[in-house]
Tab-separated table of C-alpha atoms in Angstrom:
chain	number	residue	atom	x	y	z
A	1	UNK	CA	109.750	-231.681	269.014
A	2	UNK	CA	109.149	-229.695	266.024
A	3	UNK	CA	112.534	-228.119	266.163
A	4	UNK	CA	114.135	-231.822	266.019
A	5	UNK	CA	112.060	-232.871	262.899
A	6	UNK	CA	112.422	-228.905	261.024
A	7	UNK	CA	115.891	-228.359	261.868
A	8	UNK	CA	117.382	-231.198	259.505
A	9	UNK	CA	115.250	-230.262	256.603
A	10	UNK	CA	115.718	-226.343	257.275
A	11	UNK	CA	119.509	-227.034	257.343
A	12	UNK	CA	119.784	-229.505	254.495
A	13	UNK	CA	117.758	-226.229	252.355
A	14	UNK	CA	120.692	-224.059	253.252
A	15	UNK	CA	123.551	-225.945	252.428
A	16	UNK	CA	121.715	-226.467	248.865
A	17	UNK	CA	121.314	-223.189	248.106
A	18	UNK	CA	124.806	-221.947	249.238
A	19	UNK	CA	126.711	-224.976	247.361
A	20	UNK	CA	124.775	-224.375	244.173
A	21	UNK	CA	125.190	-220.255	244.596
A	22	UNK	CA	129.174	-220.837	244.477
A	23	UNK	CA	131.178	-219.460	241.957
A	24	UNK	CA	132.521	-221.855	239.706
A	25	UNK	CA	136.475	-221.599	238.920
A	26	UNK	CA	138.279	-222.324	235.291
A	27	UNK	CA	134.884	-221.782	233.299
A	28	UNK	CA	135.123	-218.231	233.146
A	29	UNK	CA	135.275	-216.911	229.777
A	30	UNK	CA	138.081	-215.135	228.026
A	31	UNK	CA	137.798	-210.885	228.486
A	32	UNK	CA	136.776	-208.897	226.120
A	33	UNK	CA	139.665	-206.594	224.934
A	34	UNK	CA	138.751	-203.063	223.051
A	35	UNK	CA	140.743	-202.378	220.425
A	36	UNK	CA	141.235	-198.576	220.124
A	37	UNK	CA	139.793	-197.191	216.867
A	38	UNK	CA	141.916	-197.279	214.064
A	39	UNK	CA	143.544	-193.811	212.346
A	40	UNK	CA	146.452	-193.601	210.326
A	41	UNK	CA	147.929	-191.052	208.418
A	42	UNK	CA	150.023	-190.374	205.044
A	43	UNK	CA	153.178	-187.700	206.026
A	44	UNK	CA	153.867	-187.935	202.459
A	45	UNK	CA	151.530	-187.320	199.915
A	46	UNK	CA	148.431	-184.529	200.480
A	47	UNK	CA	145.308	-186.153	201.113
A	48	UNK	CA	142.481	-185.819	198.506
A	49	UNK	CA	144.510	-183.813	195.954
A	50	UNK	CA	147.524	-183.905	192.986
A	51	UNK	CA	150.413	-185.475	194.436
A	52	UNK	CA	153.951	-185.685	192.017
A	53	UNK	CA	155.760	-189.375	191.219
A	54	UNK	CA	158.885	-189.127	189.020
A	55	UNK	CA	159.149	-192.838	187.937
A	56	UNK	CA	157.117	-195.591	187.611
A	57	UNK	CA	157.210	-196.700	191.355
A	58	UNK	CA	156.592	-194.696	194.276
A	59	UNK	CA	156.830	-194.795	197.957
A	60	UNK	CA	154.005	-194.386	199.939
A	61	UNK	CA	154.865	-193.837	204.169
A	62	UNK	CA	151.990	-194.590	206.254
A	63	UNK	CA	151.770	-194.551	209.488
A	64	UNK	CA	149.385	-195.685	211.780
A	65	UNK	CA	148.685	-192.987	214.955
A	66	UNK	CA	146.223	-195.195	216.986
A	67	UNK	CA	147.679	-198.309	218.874
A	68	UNK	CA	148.220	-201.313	216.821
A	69	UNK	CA	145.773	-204.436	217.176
A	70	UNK	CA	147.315	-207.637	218.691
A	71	UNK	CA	146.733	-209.271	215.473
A	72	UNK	CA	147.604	-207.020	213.162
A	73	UNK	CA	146.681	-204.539	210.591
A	74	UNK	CA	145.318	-205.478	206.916
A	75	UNK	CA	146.053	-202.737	204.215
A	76	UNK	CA	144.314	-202.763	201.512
A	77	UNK	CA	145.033	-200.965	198.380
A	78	UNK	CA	143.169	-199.744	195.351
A	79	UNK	CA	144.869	-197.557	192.444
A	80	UNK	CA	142.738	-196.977	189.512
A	81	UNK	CA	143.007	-194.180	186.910
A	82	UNK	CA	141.389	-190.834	187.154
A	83	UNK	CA	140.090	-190.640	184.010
A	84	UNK	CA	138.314	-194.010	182.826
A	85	UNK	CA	138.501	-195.588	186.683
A	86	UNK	CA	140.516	-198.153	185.407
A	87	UNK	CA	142.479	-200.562	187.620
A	88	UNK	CA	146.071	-200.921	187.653
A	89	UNK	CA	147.004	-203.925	189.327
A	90	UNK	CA	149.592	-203.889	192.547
A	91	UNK	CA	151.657	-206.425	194.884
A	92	UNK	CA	149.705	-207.451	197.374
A	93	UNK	CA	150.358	-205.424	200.708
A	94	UNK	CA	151.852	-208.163	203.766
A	95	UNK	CA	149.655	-207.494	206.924
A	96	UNK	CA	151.185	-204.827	209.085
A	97	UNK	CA	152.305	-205.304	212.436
A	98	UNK	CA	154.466	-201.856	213.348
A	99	UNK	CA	154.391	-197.993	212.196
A	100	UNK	CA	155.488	-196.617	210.227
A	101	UNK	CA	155.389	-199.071	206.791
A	102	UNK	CA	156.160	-198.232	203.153
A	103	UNK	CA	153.929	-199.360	200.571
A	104	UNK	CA	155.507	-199.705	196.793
A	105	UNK	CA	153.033	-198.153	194.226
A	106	UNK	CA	154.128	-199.902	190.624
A	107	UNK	CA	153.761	-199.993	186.762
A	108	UNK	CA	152.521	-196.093	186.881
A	109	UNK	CA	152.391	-194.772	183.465
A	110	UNK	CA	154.231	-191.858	181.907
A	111	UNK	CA	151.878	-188.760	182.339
A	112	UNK	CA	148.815	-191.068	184.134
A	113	UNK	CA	147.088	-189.482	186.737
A	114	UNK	CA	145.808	-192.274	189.697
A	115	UNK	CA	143.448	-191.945	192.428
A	116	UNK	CA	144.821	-193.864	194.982
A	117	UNK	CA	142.800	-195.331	198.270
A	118	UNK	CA	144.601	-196.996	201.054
A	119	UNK	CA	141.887	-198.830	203.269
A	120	UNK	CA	143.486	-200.177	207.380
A	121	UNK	CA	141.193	-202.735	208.813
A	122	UNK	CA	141.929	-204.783	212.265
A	123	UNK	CA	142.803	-208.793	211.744
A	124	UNK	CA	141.220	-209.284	215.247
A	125	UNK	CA	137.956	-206.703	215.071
A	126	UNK	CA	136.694	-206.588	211.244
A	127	UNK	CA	134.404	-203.734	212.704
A	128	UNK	CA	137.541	-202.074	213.327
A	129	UNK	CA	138.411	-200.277	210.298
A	130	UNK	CA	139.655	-196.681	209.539
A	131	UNK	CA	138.303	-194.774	206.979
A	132	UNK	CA	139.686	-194.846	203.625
A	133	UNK	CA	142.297	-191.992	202.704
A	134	UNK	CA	142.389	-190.840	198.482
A	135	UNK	CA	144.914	-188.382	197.001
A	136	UNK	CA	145.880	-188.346	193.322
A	137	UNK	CA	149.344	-189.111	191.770
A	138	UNK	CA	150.121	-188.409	188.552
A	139	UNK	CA	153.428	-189.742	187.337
A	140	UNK	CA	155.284	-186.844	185.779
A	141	UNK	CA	158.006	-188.930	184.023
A	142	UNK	CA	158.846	-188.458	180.046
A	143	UNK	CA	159.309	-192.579	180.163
């Protein structure tokens, strides 16, 4: 007799507790993707010291040696004189979606020496950023 009045109740518990335990499909959330750390590299020019331009523009390679974000690659760009740390304005760099890019360095004055520092930062991860490169250029043109 006890079975007959137990059983319903016992078996009404366990079909609430697996139905409520069941995975529910479609609300997962999106997965996490790891962007690999960012590095680049400048083939061209020699990091942290005196580097030669003979005009008033220069080319500046850079190429990036870890694997690109799925977004995209912000460059930013700050040339300022040595002497005085004053800011010479420049295009703005377009984000960056392959290796290697050239950036266009502009308006450098006759016998100027500029520290330049080229900054790569993830569109996707802004704590994914590499660190900042310098190196100096000094324009070695008689105008």
């Amino acid at each position: 007799m006890l079975l007959k009045t137990c059983f319903p109740a016992f078996l009404a518990v366990v079909l609430l507790t697996f139905s409520s335990c069941k995975k529910k499909k479609g609300n997962d959330p999106a997965p996490n993707v790891q962007e690999e750390t960012l590095a680049f590299e400048l083939p061209d020019v020699q990091v942290g010291k005196y580097n030669i331009a003979q005009d008033s523009t220069y080319g500046l390679k850079v190429t990036i040696t870890s694997k690109i974000p799925e977004k995209g690659v912000k460059v930013t760009l700050n040339v300022a004189t040595e002497t005085g740390n004053i800011p010479l304005g420049q295009d703005a760099v377009p984000d960056v979606t392959t290796t290697p890019f050239t950036i266009t360095l502009r308006h450098l004055k006759p016998l100027k020496t500029y520290a330049v520092t080229v900054t790569l930062a993830s569109l996707g991860n802004t704590a994914n950023s590499a660190a900042p490169k310098v190196f100096y250029l000094t324009n070695k043109s008689a105008e």
